[in-house]
Amino acid sequence: MPPHDHHHPILATQGLSHRFKPSGRGLHDITLSIPRGQFVVLAGPNGSGKSTLLRHFNGLLTPRAGTVWLDGVPVAADPARARRMVGLVFQDAESQIVGETVRDDIAFGPENLCWSCDAVDAAVRAAMDQLGLTHLADESPHLLSGGERRRLAIAGVLAMGPEVVMLDEPFANLDYPGIREVLRQVVAMHGQGRTILLAAHDLEKVVGHAQRLIIMDKGRIAADGPVVDVLPLVEQYDVRLPCQARLGMSVTSWLN
Amino acid sequence: MAELSAFGFRQRLTVLHALDARVKLAALMALSTAALAAGPTGLVPATVLAAGAFYQTGVTPLRAAAEMRYFLLLLAMVWLARGLSSPGDPLITWGGFAVTHQGLAAGGLLCWRWLLIALLGLSLCATTRSAHIRAAVAWFLRPLPGPTAHQVGTMIGLLLRFIPVILTQAKETTDALRARAIKNRRNPLRRLRYMTLPLLRRTFLTADRLALAMAARSFGDRRTPHPWQMNYRDWAALITVGTVCAVMISV
Ligand SMILES: Nc1ncnc2c1ncn2[C@@H]1O[C@H](COP(=O)(O)OP(=O)(O)OP(=O)(O)O)[C@@H](O)[C@H]1O
Ligand SMILES: [Mg+2]
């Protein structure tokens, strides 16, 4: 990773608004700042704007008003840099797979960055190793299980060496072992010093590891702060409170 | 989950898998062209070559026939039509129609050629990663000005990536409609509408999502160039195919 200027938050937005044409829904006046290395959970009901917000952070969408900064540089000024620094694992893992084999798919991003063949190869190996996909290298992605496919999607992003990893509903459609496997990878990426932004409806699986919880509602930030402070507020925004929190206990990790 | 077609790429350890994609593509083009010009004797060596290639895909003949059933049906119809429509010595007659010797021979030759070309093409697809096919096409189009070659290569790559997805979605849509008793609808236009509209919608949605996911992974005009490497096997294959083509045209 390149040397950083530690004065800037890694991600920041000021008055970010976005409107989708027909419905008029989108994001309204989002201002937030995320320091480097933080593990942030973005929660909110369906249609609250979580995915839309994530897409502004890597320049897939451009704001109608306001600015998004990535390490002090506006995303709109250099979307290519944003895509290199901010990896996004999509909600639907199936539609982000482009390669015929696991190895090809992971190589897609690094090849787009025009790395040398050796660098691509090294990045692919490292990503397969970290995500436990090495034994599936020549397998077709369509033959993988749901959990393996989600890990492949993460590996494809990780191979590009992003500083920020955003995951949109990474636990959707996974069974218990699948959830634990993906969660373990997310925690490991955070342990490597990466900033993590994770969008989810169901907080139970993940808040035990997160440092900050942002609740979105109808395209606005409804609550934002340390997990312990925000957790008691979630039910008024249609997000289910984890059972343990309901019983007044702290939420334990799903990894134990 | 997408169902794999028998001729989708599958990693195996064979000579055909290991060959340079440019060699395979050039061989396909040369053999197909020669097959269109060759007579029955000339088709024999090409057929041996195609059978060898097909064997290396690891697809069983039965599975291949099932996969190609519509194509085979079409060929059978072409054969019959040729047999019926060509003048010559009648073999079977009924009513005013006659199947002629000459017609059957001409139709048989035609079908043989197309079957050969189809087998070669499918063998190429089953043994070559689409990324490599794409790179090979771009390599052949290098003389074209600007980024055209790269763009054409990308289009081909996406098409290859997409066809199985669309087929799977078509099957899912039909199954879902069957589950809701679409068979009870008499009007074929209605049935077609219920089938096509959701499929088109899903196809566009998938395309949209895929384009977004590719953009998120920095897809652009430039990529790491493909590391081409020709070894003795590739040259041997080229020489073999060249010889076969020469034989096909000259006998
Ligand atoms: N491409 C689009 N065109 C029009 N409207 C859109 C588009 N994408 C999203 N929207 C609308 O914007 C709003 C926010 O959508 P978004 O996908 O960001 O929500 P979300 O919080 O991710 O929801 P979910 O939990 O269902 O994924 C929704 O009302 C949605 O209908
Ligand atoms: Mg979403």
Coordinates of C-alpha atoms and ligand atoms in Angstrom, one line a residue:
Chain A
M1 CA 0.0 0.0 0.0
P2 CA 1.2 3.5 -0.8
P3 CA 2.4 5.8 2.1
H4 CA -0.5 7.9 3.4
D5 CA -1.0 11.3 4.5
H6 CA -2.5 10.7 8.0
H7 CA -4.2 14.0 8.3
H8 CA -7.2 13.1 6.2
P9 CA -9.9 10.7 7.0
I10 CA -9.8 7.8 4.4
L11 CA -13.4 8.6 3.4
A12 CA -15.5 11.7 3.9
T13 CA -18.6 13.2 2.5
Q14 CA -20.0 16.6 2.7
G15 CA -23.7 17.3 1.9
L16 CA -23.8 14.3 -0.4
S17 CA -27.2 14.0 -2.2
H18 CA -28.3 11.7 -5.0
R19 CA -31.6 11.3 -6.7
F20 CA -32.8 8.4 -8.9
K21 CA -34.9 9.9 -11.7
P22 CA -38.3 8.1 -11.7
S23 CA -38.8 7.6 -7.9
G24 CA -37.1 10.7 -6.6
R25 CA -35.5 8.4 -3.9
G26 CA -31.8 8.3 -3.2
L27 CA -29.6 10.0 -0.7
H28 CA -30.2 13.3 1.1
D29 CA -27.5 15.5 2.6
I30 CA -25.1 12.8 3.9
T31 CA -22.1 14.2 5.8
L32 CA -19.8 11.7 7.5
S33 CA -16.1 11.0 8.0
I34 CA -14.5 7.6 8.4
P35 CA -10.9 7.4 9.8
R36 CA -8.5 4.9 8.4
G37 CA -8.7 1.4 9.7
Q38 CA -12.2 1.7 11.2
F39 CA -14.7 -1.2 11.0
V40 CA -18.1 0.4 10.2
V41 CA -21.4 -1.3 9.9
L42 CA -24.0 0.4 7.7
A43 CA -27.5 -0.8 8.7
G44 CA -31.0 0.2 7.6
P45 CA -34.2 -1.3 6.1
N46 CA -34.5 -2.2 2.4
G47 CA -34.3 0.8 0.1
S48 CA -32.7 3.0 2.8
G49 CA -29.8 3.8 0.5
K50 CA -27.0 1.6 1.8
S51 CA -25.9 0.3 -1.6
T52 CA -26.3 3.7 -3.2
L53 CA -24.0 5.3 -0.6
L54 CA -21.4 2.6 -1.1
R55 CA -21.4 3.2 -4.8
H56 CA -20.5 6.8 -4.3
F57 CA -17.4 5.9 -2.4
N58 CA -15.7 4.2 -5.4
G59 CA -17.1 6.5 -8.1
L60 CA -19.7 4.2 -9.6
L61 CA -22.2 6.9 -9.0
T62 CA -21.6 10.7 -9.0
P63 CA -23.4 12.9 -6.5
R64 CA -26.0 15.4 -7.7
A65 CA -24.8 17.7 -4.9
G66 CA -22.0 17.6 -2.4
T67 CA -18.6 15.9 -2.4
V68 CA -17.0 12.6 -1.6
W69 CA -13.4 12.6 -0.6
L70 CA -11.1 9.7 -0.6
D71 CA -8.0 10.3 1.4
G72 CA -8.4 14.0 0.8
V73 CA -9.0 13.9 -3.0
P74 CA -12.5 14.2 -4.4
V75 CA -13.7 10.9 -5.9
A76 CA -15.2 12.6 -8.9
A77 CA -11.8 14.1 -9.8
D78 CA -10.2 10.7 -10.2
P79 CA -12.7 7.8 -10.2
A80 CA -10.0 5.4 -11.5
R81 CA -8.0 6.0 -8.3
A82 CA -11.1 5.5 -6.2
R83 CA -11.8 2.1 -7.8
R84 CA -8.2 1.0 -7.2
M85 CA -8.3 2.1 -3.5
V86 CA -11.8 1.1 -2.6
G87 CA -12.9 -2.5 -3.3
L88 CA -16.7 -3.3 -3.4
V89 CA -18.1 -6.7 -2.9
F90 CA -21.6 -6.6 -4.4
Q91 CA -24.8 -7.8 -2.8
D92 CA -25.2 -10.4 -5.6
A93 CA -22.0 -12.3 -5.8
E94 CA -23.2 -14.2 -9.0
S95 CA -23.3 -11.2 -11.2
Q96 CA -19.8 -9.9 -10.3
I97 CA -18.0 -13.0 -11.5
V98 CA -16.4 -12.6 -14.9
G99 CA -13.8 -15.4 -15.2
E100 CA -14.2 -19.0 -16.3
T101 CA -12.2 -20.3 -13.5
V102 CA -11.5 -19.1 -9.9
R103 CA -8.0 -18.1 -10.8
D104 CA -9.1 -16.1 -14.0
D105 CA -11.7 -14.3 -12.0
I106 CA -9.3 -13.2 -9.3
A107 CA -6.9 -12.0 -12.0
F108 CA -9.4 -9.8 -13.7
G109 CA -8.9 -6.8 -11.4
P110 CA -5.1 -6.8 -11.2
E111 CA -5.0 -7.2 -15.1
N112 CA -7.2 -4.2 -15.4
L113 CA -4.7 -2.3 -13.4
C114 CA -2.1 -3.3 -16.0
W115 CA 0.2 -5.0 -13.5
S116 CA 2.9 -7.2 -14.9
C117 CA 2.1 -10.9 -15.3
D118 CA 4.3 -11.8 -12.4
A119 CA 2.6 -9.2 -10.1
V120 CA -0.8 -10.4 -11.2
D121 CA 0.2 -14.0 -10.5
A122 CA 1.6 -13.1 -7.0
A123 CA -1.6 -11.1 -6.1
V124 CA -3.8 -14.0 -7.3
R125 CA -1.9 -16.5 -5.3
A126 CA -2.0 -14.4 -2.1
A127 CA -5.7 -13.7 -2.4
M128 CA -6.5 -17.4 -3.1
D129 CA -4.4 -18.3 -0.1
Q130 CA -6.0 -15.8 2.3
L131 CA -9.5 -16.8 1.2
G132 CA -8.8 -20.5 1.3
L133 CA -9.6 -21.0 -2.5
T134 CA -6.2 -22.4 -3.6
H135 CA -7.6 -25.9 -4.0
L136 CA -10.4 -24.5 -6.2
A137 CA -8.1 -22.5 -8.5
D138 CA -9.1 -24.2 -11.8
E139 CA -12.8 -24.8 -10.8
S140 CA -15.6 -23.0 -12.6
P141 CA -17.1 -20.3 -10.4
H142 CA -20.6 -21.6 -11.3
L143 CA -19.8 -24.9 -9.5
L144 CA -18.9 -23.3 -6.2
S145 CA -21.1 -23.3 -3.1
G146 CA -22.7 -20.0 -2.0
G147 CA -20.1 -19.4 0.6
E148 CA -17.2 -20.2 -1.7
R149 CA -18.6 -17.9 -4.3
R150 CA -18.9 -15.1 -1.8
R151 CA -15.2 -15.7 -0.8
L152 CA -14.3 -15.6 -4.5
A153 CA -16.0 -12.2 -4.8
I154 CA -14.0 -11.0 -1.8
A155 CA -10.7 -12.5 -3.2
G156 CA -11.3 -10.7 -6.6
V157 CA -11.5 -7.4 -4.7
L158 CA -8.6 -8.2 -2.3
A159 CA -6.2 -9.1 -5.1
M160 CA -6.3 -5.5 -6.2
G161 CA -4.8 -4.4 -2.8
P162 CA -7.5 -1.9 -1.8
E163 CA -7.2 0.1 1.3
V164 CA -10.9 0.2 1.9
V165 CA -13.1 -2.9 1.5
M166 CA -16.8 -2.4 1.2
L167 CA -19.1 -5.4 1.5
D168 CA -22.8 -5.1 0.5
E169 CA -24.9 -7.7 2.4
P170 CA -22.1 -10.3 2.5
F171 CA -24.1 -12.7 4.6
A172 CA -27.2 -12.9 2.4
N173 CA -28.2 -16.4 1.4
L174 CA -25.4 -18.1 3.4
D175 CA -25.7 -20.9 5.8
Y176 CA -24.1 -20.8 9.3
P177 CA -20.7 -22.2 8.3
G178 CA -20.7 -19.8 5.3
I179 CA -21.5 -16.8 7.4
R180 CA -18.7 -17.7 9.9
E181 CA -16.2 -18.2 7.1
V182 CA -17.0 -14.9 5.4
L183 CA -17.0 -13.1 8.8
R184 CA -13.6 -14.5 9.7
Q185 CA -12.3 -13.1 6.4
V186 CA -13.8 -9.7 7.1
V187 CA -12.3 -9.6 10.5
A188 CA -8.9 -10.7 9.1
M189 CA -9.0 -8.0 6.5
H190 CA -9.7 -5.5 9.2
G191 CA -6.8 -6.9 11.2
Q192 CA -4.5 -6.2 8.2
G193 CA -5.3 -2.5 8.7
R194 CA -7.9 -2.1 6.0
T195 CA -10.9 0.1 6.5
I196 CA -14.1 -2.0 6.4
L197 CA -17.6 -0.8 5.4
L198 CA -20.2 -3.5 5.7
A199 CA -23.9 -3.0 4.8
A200 CA -26.3 -5.4 6.5
H201 CA -29.9 -5.7 7.7
D202 CA -29.1 -8.2 10.4
L203 CA -26.7 -6.8 13.0
E204 CA -26.4 -9.9 15.1
K205 CA -23.7 -11.5 13.1
V206 CA -21.4 -8.5 12.8
V207 CA -21.7 -5.8 15.5
G208 CA -19.6 -7.8 17.9
H209 CA -16.6 -7.0 15.7
A210 CA -17.5 -3.5 14.5
Q211 CA -16.4 -0.2 16.0
R212 CA -19.0 2.0 14.6
L213 CA -22.6 1.7 13.6
I214 CA -24.4 4.0 11.1
I215 CA -28.1 3.6 10.7
M216 CA -29.7 4.8 7.4
D217 CA -33.3 5.5 6.9
K218 CA -35.0 6.9 3.7
G219 CA -31.7 8.1 2.3
R220 CA -30.5 9.9 5.4
I221 CA -28.2 9.1 8.3
A222 CA -30.5 8.4 11.2
A223 CA -27.9 7.6 13.8
D224 CA -24.1 7.3 13.8
G225 CA -21.7 6.5 16.6
P226 CA -20.0 3.7 18.6
V227 CA -21.9 0.4 18.4
V228 CA -22.9 0.5 22.1
D229 CA -24.4 3.9 21.8
V230 CA -26.3 3.4 18.6
L231 CA -27.5 -0.2 19.2
P232 CA -30.3 0.7 21.5
L233 CA -31.8 3.0 18.9
V234 CA -32.0 0.6 16.0
E235 CA -35.5 -0.8 16.4
Q236 CA -37.1 2.6 15.8
Y237 CA -35.6 2.4 12.3
D238 CA -36.9 -1.0 11.4
V239 CA -33.6 -2.8 12.1
R240 CA -33.8 -5.9 14.3
L241 CA -32.1 -5.6 17.7
P242 CA -29.8 -8.6 18.3
C243 CA -31.3 -10.8 21.0
Q244 CA -28.4 -10.4 23.4
A245 CA -28.7 -6.7 23.3
R246 CA -32.4 -7.0 24.0
L247 CA -31.5 -9.0 27.1
G248 CA -29.1 -6.3 28.2
M249 CA -26.0 -8.3 27.4
S250 CA -23.2 -7.2 25.0
V251 CA -23.3 -9.0 21.6
T252 CA -20.7 -11.7 21.4
S253 CA -18.8 -12.8 18.3
W254 CA -20.2 -15.4 15.9
L255 CA -16.7 -16.7 15.5
N256 CA -16.4 -18.2 19.0
Chain B
M1 CA -26.6 -21.4 -10.1
A2 CA -25.7 -21.7 -13.8
E3 CA -25.9 -25.1 -15.3
L4 CA -22.7 -25.7 -17.3
S5 CA -23.1 -26.5 -21.0
A6 CA -21.2 -29.6 -22.1
F7 CA -19.0 -27.3 -24.2
G8 CA -18.2 -24.7 -21.6
F9 CA -14.5 -24.5 -20.8
R10 CA -13.3 -27.1 -18.4
Q11 CA -9.7 -27.4 -17.2
R12 CA -8.1 -30.7 -18.2
L13 CA -4.5 -31.8 -19.0
T14 CA -4.5 -32.4 -22.7
V15 CA -2.4 -31.2 -25.6
L16 CA -5.4 -29.3 -27.0
H17 CA -5.8 -27.5 -23.7
A18 CA -2.1 -26.6 -23.6
L19 CA -1.9 -25.2 -27.2
D20 CA -1.7 -21.5 -27.8
A21 CA -5.1 -20.0 -28.3
R22 CA -3.9 -18.2 -31.4
V23 CA -2.9 -21.5 -33.0
K24 CA -6.2 -23.1 -32.2
L25 CA -8.1 -20.1 -33.6
A26 CA -6.0 -20.1 -36.7
A27 CA -6.5 -23.8 -37.1
L28 CA -10.2 -23.5 -36.7
M29 CA -10.4 -20.8 -39.4
A30 CA -8.1 -22.7 -41.8
L31 CA -9.8 -26.0 -41.4
S32 CA -13.3 -24.5 -41.7
T33 CA -12.4 -22.7 -44.9
A34 CA -10.7 -25.8 -46.3
A35 CA -13.7 -28.0 -45.3
L36 CA -16.0 -25.8 -47.4
A37 CA -13.8 -26.3 -50.4
A38 CA -12.9 -30.0 -49.9
G39 CA -14.6 -33.1 -51.4
P40 CA -15.4 -36.3 -49.5
T41 CA -11.8 -37.7 -49.7
G42 CA -10.4 -34.4 -48.4
L43 CA -12.8 -34.3 -45.5
V44 CA -11.5 -37.6 -44.1
P45 CA -8.2 -36.3 -42.6
A46 CA -10.0 -33.3 -41.2
T47 CA -12.6 -35.5 -39.6
V48 CA -9.8 -37.6 -38.0
L49 CA -8.3 -34.4 -36.6
A50 CA -11.7 -33.1 -35.4
A51 CA -12.4 -36.5 -33.8
G52 CA -9.1 -36.3 -32.0
A53 CA -9.8 -32.8 -30.8
F54 CA -13.3 -33.8 -29.7
Y55 CA -11.9 -36.7 -27.7
Q56 CA -9.7 -34.3 -25.8
T57 CA -12.6 -32.2 -24.6
G58 CA -13.7 -35.2 -22.5
V59 CA -17.3 -34.8 -23.5
T60 CA -19.0 -38.1 -24.3
P61 CA -20.5 -38.4 -27.8
L62 CA -24.0 -39.0 -26.3
R63 CA -23.8 -35.8 -24.2
A64 CA -22.6 -33.9 -27.3
A65 CA -25.4 -35.2 -29.4
A66 CA -27.9 -34.3 -26.8
E67 CA -26.4 -30.8 -26.6
M68 CA -26.4 -30.4 -30.3
R69 CA -29.8 -32.0 -30.9
Y70 CA -31.4 -29.0 -32.7
F71 CA -28.4 -28.5 -34.9
L72 CA -28.5 -32.2 -35.8
L73 CA -32.2 -32.0 -36.5
L74 CA -31.5 -29.1 -38.8
L75 CA -28.8 -31.0 -40.6
A76 CA -31.1 -34.0 -41.0
M77 CA -33.7 -31.7 -42.6
V78 CA -31.2 -30.2 -44.9
W79 CA -30.1 -33.6 -46.0
L80 CA -33.6 -34.8 -46.7
A81 CA -34.4 -31.6 -48.5
R82 CA -31.4 -32.0 -50.7
G83 CA -32.3 -35.6 -51.4
L84 CA -35.8 -34.6 -52.4
S85 CA -34.9 -31.6 -54.5
S86 CA -32.0 -32.8 -56.6
P87 CA -32.6 -34.4 -59.9
G88 CA -31.0 -37.8 -60.6
D89 CA -31.5 -41.5 -60.2
P90 CA -34.4 -42.1 -57.9
L91 CA -33.7 -44.2 -54.8
I92 CA -37.1 -44.2 -53.2
T93 CA -40.2 -42.8 -54.8
W94 CA -43.6 -42.2 -53.3
G95 CA -46.4 -39.9 -54.6
G96 CA -44.7 -37.5 -56.9
F97 CA -41.6 -37.3 -54.8
A98 CA -38.3 -39.1 -55.3
V99 CA -35.2 -39.2 -53.1
T100 CA -32.2 -39.3 -55.5
H101 CA -28.8 -40.8 -55.1
Q102 CA -27.1 -37.6 -56.2
G103 CA -29.2 -35.6 -53.8
L104 CA -28.4 -37.7 -50.9
A105 CA -24.7 -37.6 -51.7
A106 CA -24.7 -33.8 -52.1
G107 CA -26.7 -33.3 -48.9
G108 CA -24.5 -35.7 -47.0
L109 CA -21.4 -33.9 -48.1
L110 CA -23.0 -30.6 -47.0
C111 CA -24.0 -32.0 -43.6
W112 CA -20.6 -33.6 -43.1
R113 CA -18.9 -30.2 -43.6
W114 CA -21.1 -28.4 -41.2
L115 CA -20.9 -31.1 -38.6
L116 CA -17.1 -31.0 -38.9
I117 CA -17.0 -27.2 -38.5
A118 CA -19.3 -27.4 -35.5
L119 CA -17.2 -30.1 -33.8
L120 CA -14.0 -28.1 -34.3
G121 CA -15.6 -24.9 -33.0
L122 CA -17.1 -26.6 -29.9
S123 CA -13.7 -28.3 -29.2
L124 CA -12.1 -24.9 -29.3
C125 CA -14.6 -23.5 -26.8
A126 CA -14.4 -26.5 -24.5
T127 CA -10.6 -26.4 -24.3
T128 CA -9.8 -22.7 -24.3
R129 CA -10.5 -20.1 -21.6
S130 CA -12.6 -17.3 -23.1
A131 CA -10.0 -14.9 -21.8
H132 CA -7.6 -16.5 -24.1
I133 CA -10.0 -16.6 -27.1
R134 CA -10.6 -13.0 -26.5
A135 CA -6.8 -12.2 -26.4
A136 CA -6.3 -14.3 -29.5
V137 CA -9.0 -12.4 -31.4
A138 CA -7.5 -9.1 -30.3
W139 CA -4.1 -10.4 -31.5
F140 CA -5.4 -11.2 -34.9
L141 CA -7.1 -7.8 -35.1
R142 CA -4.0 -5.9 -34.1
P143 CA -3.6 -4.3 -37.6
L144 CA -6.8 -2.4 -37.1
P145 CA -6.3 1.2 -35.9
G146 CA -7.0 2.4 -32.4
P147 CA -8.5 0.4 -29.5
T148 CA -10.8 -1.4 -31.9
A149 CA -9.1 -4.8 -31.4
H150 CA -9.3 -4.5 -27.7
Q151 CA -13.0 -3.6 -27.8
V152 CA -13.9 -6.4 -30.2
G153 CA -12.0 -8.8 -27.9
T154 CA -14.0 -7.5 -24.9
M155 CA -17.3 -7.9 -26.8
I156 CA -16.5 -11.5 -27.6
G157 CA -15.4 -12.2 -24.1
L158 CA -18.6 -10.8 -22.7
L159 CA -20.7 -12.7 -25.2
L160 CA -19.0 -16.0 -24.3
R161 CA -19.5 -15.2 -20.6
F162 CA -23.1 -14.3 -21.1
I163 CA -24.6 -17.0 -23.2
P164 CA -24.7 -19.7 -20.4
V165 CA -26.2 -17.1 -18.0
I166 CA -28.9 -16.2 -20.4
L167 CA -29.7 -19.9 -21.2
T168 CA -29.9 -20.6 -17.4
Q169 CA -32.2 -17.7 -16.9
A170 CA -34.4 -18.8 -19.8
K171 CA -34.7 -22.2 -18.2
E172 CA -35.5 -20.8 -14.8
T173 CA -38.2 -18.5 -16.3
T174 CA -39.8 -21.4 -18.1
D175 CA -39.7 -23.6 -15.0
A176 CA -41.3 -20.9 -12.9
L177 CA -44.0 -20.4 -15.5
R178 CA -44.6 -24.2 -15.7
A179 CA -44.9 -24.3 -11.9
R180 CA -47.7 -21.8 -12.4
A181 CA -49.4 -23.8 -15.1
I182 CA -48.6 -21.8 -18.1
K183 CA -49.5 -24.9 -20.1
N184 CA -53.1 -24.1 -19.5
R185 CA -52.9 -21.0 -21.5
R186 CA -54.1 -21.7 -25.0
N187 CA -53.0 -18.5 -26.7
P188 CA -49.4 -19.0 -27.9
L189 CA -48.8 -15.3 -28.2
R190 CA -49.7 -14.8 -24.6
R191 CA -47.3 -17.6 -23.6
L192 CA -44.6 -16.1 -25.6
R193 CA -45.1 -12.7 -23.9
Y194 CA -45.0 -14.2 -20.4
M195 CA -41.8 -16.0 -21.4
T196 CA -40.0 -13.2 -23.3
L197 CA -40.6 -10.1 -21.3
P198 CA -39.3 -11.4 -17.9
L199 CA -36.3 -13.0 -19.7
L200 CA -35.4 -9.7 -21.5
R201 CA -35.8 -7.8 -18.3
R202 CA -33.6 -10.2 -16.4
T203 CA -31.0 -10.2 -19.1
F204 CA -30.7 -6.4 -19.1
L205 CA -30.6 -6.4 -15.4
T206 CA -27.8 -9.0 -15.3
A207 CA -25.9 -7.1 -18.0
D208 CA -26.3 -3.9 -16.0
R209 CA -25.0 -5.5 -12.8
L210 CA -22.1 -7.1 -14.6
A211 CA -21.1 -3.9 -16.2
L212 CA -21.2 -2.2 -12.8
A213 CA -19.2 -5.0 -11.2
M214 CA -16.6 -4.8 -14.0
A215 CA -16.3 -1.0 -13.6
A216 CA -15.9 -1.5 -9.9
R217 CA -12.9 -3.7 -10.7
S218 CA -11.3 -1.0 -12.8
F219 CA -12.2 -2.5 -16.2
G220 CA -11.0 -0.1 -18.9
D221 CA -9.3 0.3 -22.2
R222 CA -6.0 -1.1 -21.1
R223 CA -5.1 -4.4 -19.4
T224 CA -2.1 -6.5 -18.7
P225 CA -1.1 -7.8 -22.1
H226 CA -1.5 -11.6 -22.6
P227 CA 1.8 -13.4 -22.1
W228 CA 1.9 -15.3 -25.5
Q229 CA 4.3 -18.2 -25.7
M230 CA 4.7 -20.5 -28.6
N231 CA 6.6 -23.7 -28.0
Y232 CA 7.5 -26.6 -30.2
R233 CA 4.0 -28.2 -29.8
D234 CA 2.3 -25.1 -31.1
W235 CA 4.5 -25.0 -34.2
A236 CA 4.0 -28.8 -34.7
A237 CA 0.2 -28.2 -34.5
L238 CA 0.4 -25.4 -37.0
I239 CA 2.4 -27.4 -39.4
T240 CA 0.1 -30.4 -39.1
V241 CA -3.0 -28.3 -39.7
G242 CA -1.4 -26.6 -42.6
T243 CA -0.5 -29.9 -44.2
V244 CA -4.0 -31.3 -43.6
C245 CA -5.6 -28.2 -45.2
A246 CA -3.3 -28.5 -48.2
V247 CA -4.3 -32.2 -48.6
M248 CA -8.0 -31.4 -48.1
I249 CA -8.0 -28.9 -51.0
S250 CA -5.7 -30.8 -53.4
V251 CA -7.3 -34.3 -53.3
Ligands
LIG1 N1 -30.7 2.3 -10.5 C1 -31.8 2.8 -9.8 N2 -32.7 3.5 -10.4 C2 -33.8 4.0 -9.7 N3 -33.9 3.9 -8.4 C3 -33.0 3.2 -7.7 C4 -31.9 2.6 -8.4 N4 -31.1 2.0 -7.4 C5 -31.7 2.2 -6.3 N5 -32.8 2.9 -6.4 C6 -33.7 3.3 -5.3 O1 -33.0 4.0 -4.4 C7 -33.4 3.7 -3.1 C8 -32.2 3.2 -2.3 O2 -31.7 2.0 -2.8 P1 -30.5 1.1 -2.3 O3 -30.3 0.0 -3.2 O4 -29.4 2.0 -2.0 O5 -31.1 0.6 -0.9 P2 -30.5 -0.5 0.1 O6 -30.4 0.2 1.4 O7 -29.2 -1.0 -0.4 O8 -31.6 -1.6 0.1 P3 -31.4 -3.2 0.2 O9 -31.3 -3.5 1.6 O10 -32.7 -3.6 -0.4 O11 -30.2 -3.5 -0.6 C9 -34.4 2.6 -3.2 O12 -35.7 3.2 -3.0 C10 -34.3 2.1 -4.6 O13 -35.6 1.8 -5.2
MG2 MG -28.6 -2.8 -1.1

